[in-house]
Short mmCIF file of C-alpha atoms in Angstrom, two decimals:
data_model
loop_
_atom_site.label_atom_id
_atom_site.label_comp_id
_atom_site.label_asym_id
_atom_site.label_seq_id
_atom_site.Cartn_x
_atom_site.Cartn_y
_atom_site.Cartn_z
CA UNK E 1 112.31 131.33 123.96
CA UNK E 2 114.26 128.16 123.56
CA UNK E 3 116.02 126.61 126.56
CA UNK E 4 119.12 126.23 126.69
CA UNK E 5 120.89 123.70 129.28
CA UNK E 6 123.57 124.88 131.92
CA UNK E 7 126.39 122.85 130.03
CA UNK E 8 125.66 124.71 126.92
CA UNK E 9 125.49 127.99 128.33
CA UNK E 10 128.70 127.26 130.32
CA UNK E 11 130.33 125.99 126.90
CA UNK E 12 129.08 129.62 125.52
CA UNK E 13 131.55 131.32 128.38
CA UNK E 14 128.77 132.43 131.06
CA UNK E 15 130.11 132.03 134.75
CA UNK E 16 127.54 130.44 137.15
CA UNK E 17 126.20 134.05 137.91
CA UNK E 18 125.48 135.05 134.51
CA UNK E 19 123.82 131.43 134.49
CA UNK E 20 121.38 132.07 137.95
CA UNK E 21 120.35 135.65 136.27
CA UNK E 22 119.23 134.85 133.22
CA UNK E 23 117.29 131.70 134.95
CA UNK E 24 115.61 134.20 137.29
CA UNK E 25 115.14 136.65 134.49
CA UNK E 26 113.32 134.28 132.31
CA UNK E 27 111.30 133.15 135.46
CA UNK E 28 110.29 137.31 135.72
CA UNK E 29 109.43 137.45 131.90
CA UNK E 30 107.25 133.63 132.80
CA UNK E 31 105.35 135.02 135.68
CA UNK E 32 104.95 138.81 133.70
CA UNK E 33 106.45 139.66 137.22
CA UNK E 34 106.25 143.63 136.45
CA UNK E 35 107.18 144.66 140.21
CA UNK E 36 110.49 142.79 140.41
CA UNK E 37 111.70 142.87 136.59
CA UNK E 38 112.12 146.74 136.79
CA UNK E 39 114.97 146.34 139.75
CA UNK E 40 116.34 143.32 137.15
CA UNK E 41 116.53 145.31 134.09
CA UNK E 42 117.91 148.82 135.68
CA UNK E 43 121.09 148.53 133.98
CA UNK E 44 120.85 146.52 131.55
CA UNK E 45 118.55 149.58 130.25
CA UNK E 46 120.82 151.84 129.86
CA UNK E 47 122.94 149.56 128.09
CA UNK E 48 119.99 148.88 125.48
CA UNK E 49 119.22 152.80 125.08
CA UNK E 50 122.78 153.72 124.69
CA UNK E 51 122.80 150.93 121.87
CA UNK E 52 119.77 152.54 119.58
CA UNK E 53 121.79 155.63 119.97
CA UNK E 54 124.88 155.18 119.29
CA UNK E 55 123.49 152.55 116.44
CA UNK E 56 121.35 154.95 114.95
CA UNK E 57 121.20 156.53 111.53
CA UNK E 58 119.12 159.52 112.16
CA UNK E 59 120.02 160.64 115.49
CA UNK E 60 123.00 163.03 115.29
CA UNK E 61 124.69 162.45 118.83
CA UNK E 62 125.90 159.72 120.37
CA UNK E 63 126.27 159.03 123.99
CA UNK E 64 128.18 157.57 126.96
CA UNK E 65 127.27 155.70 130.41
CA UNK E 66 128.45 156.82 133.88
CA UNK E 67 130.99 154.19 134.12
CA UNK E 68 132.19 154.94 131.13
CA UNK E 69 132.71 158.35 131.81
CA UNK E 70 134.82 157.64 135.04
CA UNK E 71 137.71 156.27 133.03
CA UNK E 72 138.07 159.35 131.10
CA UNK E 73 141.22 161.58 132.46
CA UNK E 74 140.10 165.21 134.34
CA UNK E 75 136.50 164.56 133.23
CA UNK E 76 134.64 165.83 136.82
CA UNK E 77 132.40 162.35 137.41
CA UNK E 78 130.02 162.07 139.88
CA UNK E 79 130.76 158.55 142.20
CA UNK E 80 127.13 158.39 143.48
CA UNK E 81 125.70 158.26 139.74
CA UNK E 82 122.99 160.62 140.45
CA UNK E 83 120.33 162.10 138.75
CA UNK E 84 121.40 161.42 134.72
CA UNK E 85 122.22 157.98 133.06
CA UNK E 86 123.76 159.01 129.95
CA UNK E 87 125.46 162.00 128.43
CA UNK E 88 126.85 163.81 124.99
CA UNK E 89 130.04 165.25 126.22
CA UNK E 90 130.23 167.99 123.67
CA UNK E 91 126.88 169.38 124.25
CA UNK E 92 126.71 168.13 128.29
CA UNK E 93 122.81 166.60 126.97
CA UNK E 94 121.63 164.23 129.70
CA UNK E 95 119.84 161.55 129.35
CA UNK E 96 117.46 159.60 132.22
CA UNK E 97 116.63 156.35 131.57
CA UNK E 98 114.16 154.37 133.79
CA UNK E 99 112.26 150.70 133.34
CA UNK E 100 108.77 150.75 134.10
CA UNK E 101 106.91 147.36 133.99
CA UNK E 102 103.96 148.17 135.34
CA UNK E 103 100.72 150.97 134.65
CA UNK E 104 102.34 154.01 136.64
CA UNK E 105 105.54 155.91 136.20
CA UNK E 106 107.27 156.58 139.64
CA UNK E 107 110.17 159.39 139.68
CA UNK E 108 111.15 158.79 143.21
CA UNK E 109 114.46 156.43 144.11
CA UNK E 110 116.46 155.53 147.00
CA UNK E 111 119.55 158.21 147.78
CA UNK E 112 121.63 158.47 150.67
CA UNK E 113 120.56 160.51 153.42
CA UNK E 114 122.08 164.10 153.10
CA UNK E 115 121.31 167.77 153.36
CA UNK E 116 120.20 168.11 149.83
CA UNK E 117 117.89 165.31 150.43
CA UNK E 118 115.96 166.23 153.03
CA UNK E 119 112.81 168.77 153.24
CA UNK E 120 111.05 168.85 149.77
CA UNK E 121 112.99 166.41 148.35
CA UNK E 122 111.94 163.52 150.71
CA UNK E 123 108.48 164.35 151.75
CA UNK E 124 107.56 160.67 151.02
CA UNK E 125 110.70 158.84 152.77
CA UNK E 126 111.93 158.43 149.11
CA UNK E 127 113.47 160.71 147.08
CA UNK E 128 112.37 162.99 143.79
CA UNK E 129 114.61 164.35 141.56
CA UNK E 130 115.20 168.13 141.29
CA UNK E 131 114.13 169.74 138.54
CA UNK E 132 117.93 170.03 136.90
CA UNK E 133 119.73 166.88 137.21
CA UNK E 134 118.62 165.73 133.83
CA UNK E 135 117.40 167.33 130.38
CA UNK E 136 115.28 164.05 129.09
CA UNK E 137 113.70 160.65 130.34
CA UNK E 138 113.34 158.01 128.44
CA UNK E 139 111.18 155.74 130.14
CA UNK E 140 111.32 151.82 128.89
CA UNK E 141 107.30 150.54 129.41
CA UNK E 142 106.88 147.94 126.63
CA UNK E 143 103.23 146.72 125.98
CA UNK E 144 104.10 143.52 127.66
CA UNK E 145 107.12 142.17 129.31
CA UNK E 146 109.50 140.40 126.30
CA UNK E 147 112.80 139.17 125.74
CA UNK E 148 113.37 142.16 123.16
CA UNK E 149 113.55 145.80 122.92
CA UNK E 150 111.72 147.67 119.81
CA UNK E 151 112.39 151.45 120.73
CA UNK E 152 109.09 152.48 118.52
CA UNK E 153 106.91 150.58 120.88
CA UNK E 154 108.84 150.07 124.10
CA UNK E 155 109.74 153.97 124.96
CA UNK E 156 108.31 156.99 126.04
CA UNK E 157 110.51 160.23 125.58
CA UNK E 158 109.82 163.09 128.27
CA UNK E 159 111.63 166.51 127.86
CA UNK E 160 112.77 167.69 131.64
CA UNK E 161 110.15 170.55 131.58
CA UNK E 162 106.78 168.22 131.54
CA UNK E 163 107.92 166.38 134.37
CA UNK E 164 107.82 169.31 137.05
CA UNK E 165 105.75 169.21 139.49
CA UNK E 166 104.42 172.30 139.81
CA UNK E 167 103.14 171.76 143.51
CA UNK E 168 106.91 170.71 144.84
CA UNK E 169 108.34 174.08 143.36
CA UNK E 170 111.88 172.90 142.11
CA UNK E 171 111.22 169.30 141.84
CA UNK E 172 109.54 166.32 139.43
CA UNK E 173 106.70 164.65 139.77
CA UNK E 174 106.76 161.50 141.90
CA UNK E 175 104.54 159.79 139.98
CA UNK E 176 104.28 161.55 136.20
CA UNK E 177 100.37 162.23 136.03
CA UNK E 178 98.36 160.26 133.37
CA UNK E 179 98.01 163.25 131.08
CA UNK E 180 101.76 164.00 130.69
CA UNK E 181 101.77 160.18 129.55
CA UNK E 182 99.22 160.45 127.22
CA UNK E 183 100.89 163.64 125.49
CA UNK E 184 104.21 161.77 125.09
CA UNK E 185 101.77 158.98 123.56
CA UNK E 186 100.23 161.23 121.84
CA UNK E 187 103.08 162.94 120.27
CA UNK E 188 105.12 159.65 119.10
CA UNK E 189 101.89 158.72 117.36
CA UNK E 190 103.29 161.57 114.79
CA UNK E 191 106.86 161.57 114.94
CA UNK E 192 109.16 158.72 115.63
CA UNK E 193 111.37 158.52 118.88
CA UNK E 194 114.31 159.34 117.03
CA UNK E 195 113.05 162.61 115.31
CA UNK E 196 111.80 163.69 119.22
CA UNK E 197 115.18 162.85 120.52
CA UNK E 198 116.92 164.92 117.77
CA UNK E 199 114.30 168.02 117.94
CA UNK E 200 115.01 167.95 121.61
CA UNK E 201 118.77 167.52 121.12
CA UNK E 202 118.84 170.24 118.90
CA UNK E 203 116.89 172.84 121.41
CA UNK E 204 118.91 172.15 124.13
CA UNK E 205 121.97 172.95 121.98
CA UNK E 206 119.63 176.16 120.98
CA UNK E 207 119.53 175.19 117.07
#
């Protein structure tokens, strides 16, 4: 990655903030820092899988982000941003989407303390997701940590239903068990992500 001096990326428009994150993102993507470059590349995720949706020639649907969302007029949004990432309005699909830098694939996040958060939900001191907040993951785990995104490498694609936990009746798996990864492995070894994406589409719409 060529680099690129603060004048000229302050002559490109980038305010001094922009400037200090992509320094410290390129310092992440230096030291293959998987811990920390998960909590750096949160959003930015969503933004990138939104993009090879709404880009893409095979799959029939596009969607929209949270914030998004909020600006349209009587649509019923949800200010804590819980539980999906992105959604197709017409069909209500929801989308998860999570960055995972490291060997494991952790469920559990950080919610406010509340009555639907405590018990089952909380048993670690985190908290799991219930098991119908969302209708797909798609989990960002490239090979290696980059500066680019290639979707047929970079993504795993989890329907709702292989992610329950079936000892935590009515929740998801904190940690999604080696086996569920290897089917979704398994299964993109013979389809591409965008045909999964569209079969799934297409059964939650019940065609």
């Amino acid at each position: 990655m060529k680099e690129l001096s603060e004048k000229t990326l302050k002559e490109a428009g980038l305010t001094n903030v922009e400037i200090a994150m992509l320094k410290a993102q390129r310092l992440l993507v230096e030291k293959k820092n998987t811990r920390d470059i998960g909590k750096a590349r949160q959003f930015s995720s969503e933004h990138l899988v939104q993009s090879w949706i709404n880009n893409s020639k095979t799959i029939p649907f596009t969607v929209k982000r949270q914030d998004e969302l909020a600006e349209i007029e009587d649509f019923e949004h949800d200010h804590n941003e819980s539980g999906w990432d992105l959604l197709q309005l017409g069909s209500s699909f929801r989308l998860q989407v999570k960055y995972r830098g490291g060997n494991t694939i952790h469920l559990e996040q950080t919610r406010r303390t509340s009555t639907k958060n405590q018990g089952a939900a909380s048993t670690s001191g985190h908290v799991v997701y219930s098991d119908d907040e969302f209708d797909v993951a798609i989990i960002i785990r490239p090979p290696e940590i980059s500066y680019e995104f290639n979707p047929k490498t970079d993504i795993l694609i989890f329907p709702i239903e292989e992610l329950k936990d079936p000892k935590n009746s009515g929740f998801l798996y904190k940690n999604v068990p080696k086996a569920i990864i290897n089917k979704a492995s398994a299964r993109q070894q013979n389809k591409s992500c965008e045909q999964i994406l569209t079969d799934l589409y297409n059964l939650h719409n019940g065609v």
